[in-house]
C-alpha cells in the first residue's frame, strides 16, 4: 500500500489515478499496491505540534487528522517501526501562511527593496522555525525505518499572486517568486541534511519558476493545482 497524505495538496489523488490510462493504473498497482489518500489538515496546522510518540510508533494528536488517517488506513493509525506501507507526505513546502504574515509590509529578503532587509541566514532560521514540527515529525519517522518521501507542493502560481491583494501589495512579482523559491529551497536543504527523499514537481508543469497556468486551479485566488497536475505527479511516480 502507498499512503499519500498531509496538507491540502494531497487531495484528489485517487481521482487522478482513476483518470490515468488502464495500463498506467495497472502499472501503479503493481508497483505500489493500493492507494490510500486524503488531506489530514490544512498546511497552517503543521506549524504547531501535531504528533506524539508512543511505544508502538507515531500517532497524530490532532483529533480530525487522527480520524482521517485511521479512516484511510483502515484503523491502522499508528506509523510503526519498519511499517510495511510506503508513505508520501505532502507537507512543509508551501509558504502561503508564511507569506501572509504582516511582517512583509516592512521587511524583505530582496536587497534592492526599499524595505528593511532580512539576510539570507536570518531567513533560513525563520523557515526552520516555521517548519520545526514538520521537520521533527519527518526525522522521527525516518528513525523508525519507515519508507517514505516528501511530495513537494506545486510551484508558486502567478494567478494566485495577481488575485491576492494581501500578497501583491507586499511583493513585486519577482520578489514573490524569490521568497517562494528561497523558502522551498531552504526546506529542501533541511530534508537533504536529514537524508530524506524529495519528489519534485514534473518539469513540464513549470515555466519561468511558476506553475504553468494550464495546471493551476480554476478557482480565482486559489494556490492549489488542478487534477491534470496530480495526474502528472502520479505518472512521475511510475518512472522513479
mmCIF file of C-alpha atoms in Angstrom:
data_model
loop_
_atom_site.group_PDB
_atom_site.id
_atom_site.type_symbol
_atom_site.label_atom_id
_atom_site.label_comp_id
_atom_site.label_asym_id
_atom_site.label_seq_id
_atom_site.Cartn_x
_atom_site.Cartn_y
_atom_site.Cartn_z
ATOM 1 C CA UNK A 1 0.000 0.000 0.000
ATOM 2 C CA UNK A 2 1.040 3.586 -0.655
ATOM 3 C CA UNK A 3 -0.423 6.357 1.510
ATOM 4 C CA UNK A 4 -0.382 9.922 0.160
ATOM 5 C CA UNK A 5 -1.381 12.344 2.875
ATOM 6 C CA UNK A 6 -0.564 15.583 4.653
ATOM 7 C CA UNK A 7 -1.740 19.065 3.687
ATOM 8 C CA UNK A 8 -4.374 20.140 1.163
ATOM 9 C CA UNK A 9 -2.142 19.294 -1.805
ATOM 10 C CA UNK A 10 -2.705 15.610 -1.001
ATOM 11 C CA UNK A 11 -6.351 15.764 -2.087
ATOM 12 C CA UNK A 12 -7.882 14.173 -5.220
ATOM 13 C CA UNK A 13 -5.043 11.701 -5.757
ATOM 14 C CA UNK A 14 -7.398 8.725 -6.029
ATOM 15 C CA UNK A 15 -9.452 10.644 -8.577
ATOM 16 C CA UNK A 16 -6.275 11.444 -10.522
ATOM 17 C CA UNK A 17 -5.315 7.767 -10.507
ATOM 18 C CA UNK A 18 -8.725 6.815 -11.924
ATOM 19 C CA UNK A 19 -8.131 9.168 -14.867
ATOM 20 C CA UNK A 20 -4.851 7.547 -15.909
ATOM 21 C CA UNK A 21 -4.847 5.019 -18.714
ATOM 22 C CA UNK A 22 -5.696 1.408 -17.882
ATOM 23 C CA UNK A 23 -2.073 0.447 -18.447
ATOM 24 C CA UNK A 24 -0.833 3.193 -16.117
ATOM 25 C CA UNK A 25 -3.345 2.192 -13.452
ATOM 26 C CA UNK A 26 -2.201 -1.428 -13.648
ATOM 27 C CA UNK A 27 1.456 -0.385 -13.512
ATOM 28 C CA UNK A 28 0.726 1.764 -10.464
ATOM 29 C CA UNK A 29 -0.990 -1.121 -8.676
ATOM 30 C CA UNK A 30 1.872 -3.497 -9.465
ATOM 31 C CA UNK A 31 4.448 -1.018 -8.173
ATOM 32 C CA UNK A 32 2.654 0.363 -5.119
ATOM 33 C CA UNK A 33 -0.395 -1.761 -4.404
ATOM 34 C CA UNK A 34 -3.492 0.022 -3.170
ATOM 35 C CA UNK A 35 -3.541 3.835 -2.979
ATOM 36 C CA UNK A 36 -4.933 5.491 0.154
ATOM 37 C CA UNK A 37 -5.022 9.278 0.110
ATOM 38 C CA UNK A 38 -6.593 12.230 1.910
ATOM 39 C CA UNK A 39 -5.729 15.573 3.437
ATOM 40 C CA UNK A 40 -5.063 15.327 7.166
ATOM 41 C CA UNK A 41 -5.344 19.042 7.841
ATOM 42 C CA UNK A 42 -4.571 22.419 6.209
ATOM 43 C CA UNK A 43 -0.912 23.353 5.980
ATOM 44 C CA UNK A 44 -1.093 26.037 8.674
ATOM 45 C CA UNK A 45 -1.843 23.388 11.319
ATOM 46 C CA UNK A 46 1.550 21.788 10.740
ATOM 47 C CA UNK A 47 3.091 24.883 12.358
ATOM 48 C CA UNK A 48 2.185 23.504 15.786
ATOM 49 C CA UNK A 49 2.934 20.089 17.244
ATOM 50 C CA UNK A 50 0.647 17.581 15.561
ATOM 51 C CA UNK A 51 2.043 14.191 16.611
ATOM 52 C CA UNK A 52 3.400 12.228 19.531
ATOM 53 C CA UNK A 53 5.490 9.117 20.003
ATOM 54 C CA UNK A 54 4.386 6.094 21.972
ATOM 55 C CA UNK A 55 5.716 2.564 22.453
ATOM 56 C CA UNK A 56 4.347 1.480 19.081
ATOM 57 C CA UNK A 57 5.441 4.423 16.934
ATOM 58 C CA UNK A 58 3.998 7.781 15.871
ATOM 59 C CA UNK A 59 0.376 8.891 16.115
ATOM 60 C CA UNK A 60 -1.311 12.130 15.086
ATOM 61 C CA UNK A 61 -2.602 14.174 18.013
ATOM 62 C CA UNK A 62 -4.904 16.494 16.068
ATOM 63 C CA UNK A 63 -8.336 14.894 16.513
ATOM 64 C CA UNK A 64 -9.505 15.388 12.923
ATOM 65 C CA UNK A 65 -6.149 14.359 11.433
ATOM 66 C CA UNK A 66 -6.173 11.206 13.561
ATOM 67 C CA UNK A 67 -9.731 10.376 12.482
ATOM 68 C CA UNK A 68 -8.918 10.823 8.789
ATOM 69 C CA UNK A 69 -5.669 8.859 8.976
ATOM 70 C CA UNK A 70 -7.416 5.987 10.741
ATOM 71 C CA UNK A 71 -10.174 6.032 8.133
ATOM 72 C CA UNK A 72 -7.918 5.850 5.064
ATOM 73 C CA UNK A 73 -5.646 3.235 6.656
ATOM 74 C CA UNK A 74 -8.485 1.002 7.910
ATOM 75 C CA UNK A 75 -7.806 1.789 11.580
ATOM 76 C CA UNK A 76 -4.062 1.328 11.279
ATOM 77 C CA UNK A 77 -3.436 4.834 12.525
ATOM 78 C CA UNK A 78 -0.008 4.325 14.077
ATOM 79 C CA UNK A 79 3.112 4.704 11.955
ATOM 80 C CA UNK A 80 5.166 1.824 13.320
ATOM 81 C CA UNK A 81 8.817 0.870 13.203
ATOM 82 C CA UNK A 82 9.570 -0.738 9.824
ATOM 83 C CA UNK A 83 5.988 -0.047 8.778
ATOM 84 C CA UNK A 84 5.258 -2.118 5.631
ATOM 85 C CA UNK A 85 3.418 0.769 3.986
ATOM 86 C CA UNK A 86 5.087 3.380 1.811
ATOM 87 C CA UNK A 87 4.186 6.992 2.566
ATOM 88 C CA UNK A 88 4.236 10.166 0.518
ATOM 89 C CA UNK A 89 3.900 13.135 2.846
ATOM 90 C CA UNK A 90 2.735 16.406 1.333
ATOM 91 C CA UNK A 91 3.904 18.975 3.868
ATOM 92 C CA UNK A 92 6.374 21.753 4.514
ATOM 93 C CA UNK A 93 6.964 23.151 1.047
ATOM 94 C CA UNK A 94 4.110 25.625 0.672
ATOM 95 C CA UNK A 95 4.768 29.099 2.040
ATOM 96 C CA UNK A 96 1.271 30.649 1.969
ATOM 97 C CA UNK A 97 0.907 31.030 5.743
ATOM 98 C CA UNK A 98 4.437 32.401 5.869
ATOM 99 C CA UNK A 99 3.699 34.894 3.077
ATOM 100 C CA UNK A 100 0.523 36.089 4.779
ATOM 101 C CA UNK A 101 2.468 37.317 7.803
ATOM 102 C CA UNK A 102 2.078 41.059 8.219
ATOM 103 C CA UNK A 103 5.848 41.476 8.714
ATOM 104 C CA UNK A 104 6.313 41.532 4.919
ATOM 105 C CA UNK A 105 4.804 45.006 4.750
ATOM 106 C CA UNK A 106 8.022 46.208 6.426
ATOM 107 C CA UNK A 107 10.662 43.572 5.628
ATOM 108 C CA UNK A 108 12.102 41.936 2.512
ATOM 109 C CA UNK A 109 14.715 39.362 1.504
ATOM 110 C CA UNK A 110 15.361 41.383 -1.650
ATOM 111 C CA UNK A 111 18.412 43.623 -1.042
ATOM 112 C CA UNK A 112 17.136 46.003 -3.745
ATOM 113 C CA UNK A 113 13.870 46.605 -1.923
ATOM 114 C CA UNK A 114 13.182 49.828 -0.014
ATOM 115 C CA UNK A 115 12.075 47.773 2.988
ATOM 116 C CA UNK A 116 14.192 46.565 5.896
ATOM 117 C CA UNK A 117 16.426 43.815 4.512
ATOM 118 C CA UNK A 118 16.402 40.350 6.072
ATOM 119 C CA UNK A 119 19.652 38.475 5.483
ATOM 120 C CA UNK A 120 19.731 35.025 3.931
ATOM 121 C CA UNK A 121 20.899 33.441 7.185
ATOM 122 C CA UNK A 122 18.120 35.121 9.143
ATOM 123 C CA UNK A 123 15.552 33.977 6.593
ATOM 124 C CA UNK A 124 16.818 30.392 6.794
ATOM 125 C CA UNK A 125 16.328 30.448 10.562
ATOM 126 C CA UNK A 126 12.795 31.798 10.071
ATOM 127 C CA UNK A 127 11.928 28.935 7.726
ATOM 128 C CA UNK A 128 13.458 26.350 10.055
ATOM 129 C CA UNK A 129 11.478 27.718 12.991
ATOM 130 C CA UNK A 130 8.265 27.823 10.967
ATOM 131 C CA UNK A 131 8.856 24.193 9.896
ATOM 132 C CA UNK A 132 10.204 22.853 13.187
ATOM 133 C CA UNK A 133 7.366 20.423 13.934
ATOM 134 C CA UNK A 134 7.192 19.129 10.374
ATOM 135 C CA UNK A 135 10.941 18.535 10.327
ATOM 136 C CA UNK A 136 10.811 16.779 13.694
ATOM 137 C CA UNK A 137 7.943 14.554 12.510
ATOM 138 C CA UNK A 138 9.857 13.563 9.374
ATOM 139 C CA UNK A 139 13.070 12.990 11.331
ATOM 140 C CA UNK A 140 11.264 10.757 13.843
ATOM 141 C CA UNK A 141 9.518 8.843 11.061
ATOM 142 C CA UNK A 142 12.864 8.201 9.383
ATOM 143 C CA UNK A 143 14.331 6.945 12.654
ATOM 144 C CA UNK A 144 11.651 4.217 12.664
ATOM 145 C CA UNK A 145 12.932 2.805 9.385
ATOM 146 C CA UNK A 146 9.751 3.765 7.532
ATOM 147 C CA UNK A 147 9.891 4.051 3.739
ATOM 148 C CA UNK A 148 8.651 7.497 2.735
ATOM 149 C CA UNK A 149 9.263 10.526 0.553
ATOM 150 C CA UNK A 150 8.138 14.122 0.803
ATOM 151 C CA UNK A 151 5.993 15.367 -2.038
ATOM 152 C CA UNK A 152 6.874 18.918 -2.983
ATOM 153 C CA UNK A 153 3.845 21.172 -3.337
ATOM 154 C CA UNK A 154 3.066 22.825 -6.696
ATOM 155 C CA UNK A 155 5.333 25.704 -7.714
ATOM 156 C CA UNK A 156 4.102 29.242 -6.960
ATOM 157 C CA UNK A 157 1.280 30.418 -9.184
ATOM 158 C CA UNK A 158 1.265 33.721 -10.995
ATOM 159 C CA UNK A 159 -2.544 33.843 -10.904
ATOM 160 C CA UNK A 160 -2.530 33.435 -7.117
ATOM 161 C CA UNK A 161 -0.119 36.347 -6.806
ATOM 162 C CA UNK A 162 -2.246 38.564 -9.048
ATOM 163 C CA UNK A 163 -5.542 37.686 -7.336
ATOM 164 C CA UNK A 164 -4.435 38.105 -3.727
ATOM 165 C CA UNK A 165 -4.194 41.769 -2.689
ATOM 166 C CA UNK A 166 -2.549 40.840 0.602
ATOM 167 C CA UNK A 167 0.253 39.213 -1.382
ATOM 168 C CA UNK A 168 0.738 41.537 -4.337
ATOM 169 C CA UNK A 169 0.736 44.687 -2.216
ATOM 170 C CA UNK A 170 3.739 43.384 -0.232
ATOM 171 C CA UNK A 171 5.731 41.819 -3.079
ATOM 172 C CA UNK A 172 6.555 42.579 -6.653
ATOM 173 C CA UNK A 173 6.154 39.533 -8.876
ATOM 174 C CA UNK A 174 9.903 38.890 -8.857
ATOM 175 C CA UNK A 175 10.023 39.256 -5.057
ATOM 176 C CA UNK A 176 7.109 36.843 -4.692
ATOM 177 C CA UNK A 177 8.924 34.284 -6.813
ATOM 178 C CA UNK A 178 12.177 34.904 -4.913
ATOM 179 C CA UNK A 179 10.673 34.355 -1.477
ATOM 180 C CA UNK A 180 8.760 31.242 -2.589
ATOM 181 C CA UNK A 181 11.837 29.700 -4.191
ATOM 182 C CA UNK A 182 14.057 30.590 -1.234
ATOM 183 C CA UNK A 183 11.548 29.112 1.206
ATOM 184 C CA UNK A 184 11.223 25.896 -0.797
ATOM 185 C CA UNK A 185 14.978 25.575 -1.288
ATOM 186 C CA UNK A 186 15.610 26.135 2.418
ATOM 187 C CA UNK A 187 13.131 23.426 3.406
ATOM 188 C CA UNK A 188 14.590 21.093 0.773
ATOM 189 C CA UNK A 189 18.088 21.671 2.150
ATOM 190 C CA UNK A 190 16.880 20.703 5.623
ATOM 191 C CA UNK A 191 15.436 17.473 4.229
ATOM 192 C CA UNK A 192 18.661 16.785 2.344
ATOM 193 C CA UNK A 193 20.586 17.193 5.596
ATOM 194 C CA UNK A 194 18.325 14.542 7.127
ATOM 195 C CA UNK A 195 18.782 12.316 4.030
ATOM 196 C CA UNK A 196 15.042 12.413 3.348
ATOM 197 C CA UNK A 197 13.887 11.753 -0.209
ATOM 198 C CA UNK A 198 12.054 14.534 -2.055
ATOM 199 C CA UNK A 199 9.803 14.167 -5.084
ATOM 200 C CA UNK A 200 9.748 17.408 -7.043
ATOM 201 C CA UNK A 201 7.075 18.598 -9.493
ATOM 202 C CA UNK A 202 7.357 17.394 -13.097
ATOM 203 C CA UNK A 203 9.491 19.761 -15.175
ATOM 204 C CA UNK A 204 6.808 20.104 -17.837
ATOM 205 C CA UNK A 205 4.493 21.749 -15.292
ATOM 206 C CA UNK A 206 6.870 24.661 -14.655
ATOM 207 C CA UNK A 207 7.633 27.772 -16.697
ATOM 208 C CA UNK A 208 9.922 30.587 -15.525
ATOM 209 C CA UNK A 209 9.642 29.330 -11.944
ATOM 210 C CA UNK A 210 5.843 29.405 -11.907
ATOM 211 C CA UNK A 211 3.298 26.633 -12.273
ATOM 212 C CA UNK A 212 2.004 26.660 -15.834
ATOM 213 C CA UNK A 213 -1.486 28.138 -15.937
ATOM 214 C CA UNK A 214 -2.937 25.010 -17.544
ATOM 215 C CA UNK A 215 -2.139 23.157 -14.312
ATOM 216 C CA UNK A 216 -3.446 25.813 -11.910
ATOM 217 C CA UNK A 217 -6.731 25.647 -10.044
ATOM 218 C CA UNK A 218 -9.710 27.052 -11.898
ATOM 219 C CA UNK A 219 -10.767 28.974 -8.774
ATOM 220 C CA UNK A 220 -9.666 32.651 -8.574
ATOM 221 C CA UNK A 221 -7.134 33.303 -5.834
ATOM 222 C CA UNK A 222 -6.530 29.599 -5.207
ATOM 223 C CA UNK A 223 -2.984 28.283 -4.714
ATOM 224 C CA UNK A 224 -3.810 24.636 -5.472
ATOM 225 C CA UNK A 225 -3.197 22.734 -8.675
ATOM 226 C CA UNK A 226 -5.811 21.053 -10.840
ATOM 227 C CA UNK A 227 -6.394 17.353 -11.421
ATOM 228 C CA UNK A 228 -4.147 17.308 -14.505
ATOM 229 C CA UNK A 229 -1.164 18.312 -12.361
ATOM 230 C CA UNK A 230 -1.884 15.484 -9.928
ATOM 231 C CA UNK A 231 -2.050 13.061 -12.839
ATOM 232 C CA UNK A 232 1.404 14.249 -13.918
ATOM 233 C CA UNK A 233 2.711 13.615 -10.410
ATOM 234 C CA UNK A 234 1.343 10.062 -10.367
ATOM 235 C CA UNK A 235 2.865 9.399 -13.778
ATOM 236 C CA UNK A 236 6.201 10.632 -12.449
ATOM 237 C CA UNK A 237 5.972 8.166 -9.561
ATOM 238 C CA UNK A 238 5.855 5.367 -12.121
ATOM 239 C CA UNK A 239 9.211 6.453 -13.563
ATOM 240 C CA UNK A 240 11.272 6.750 -10.370
#
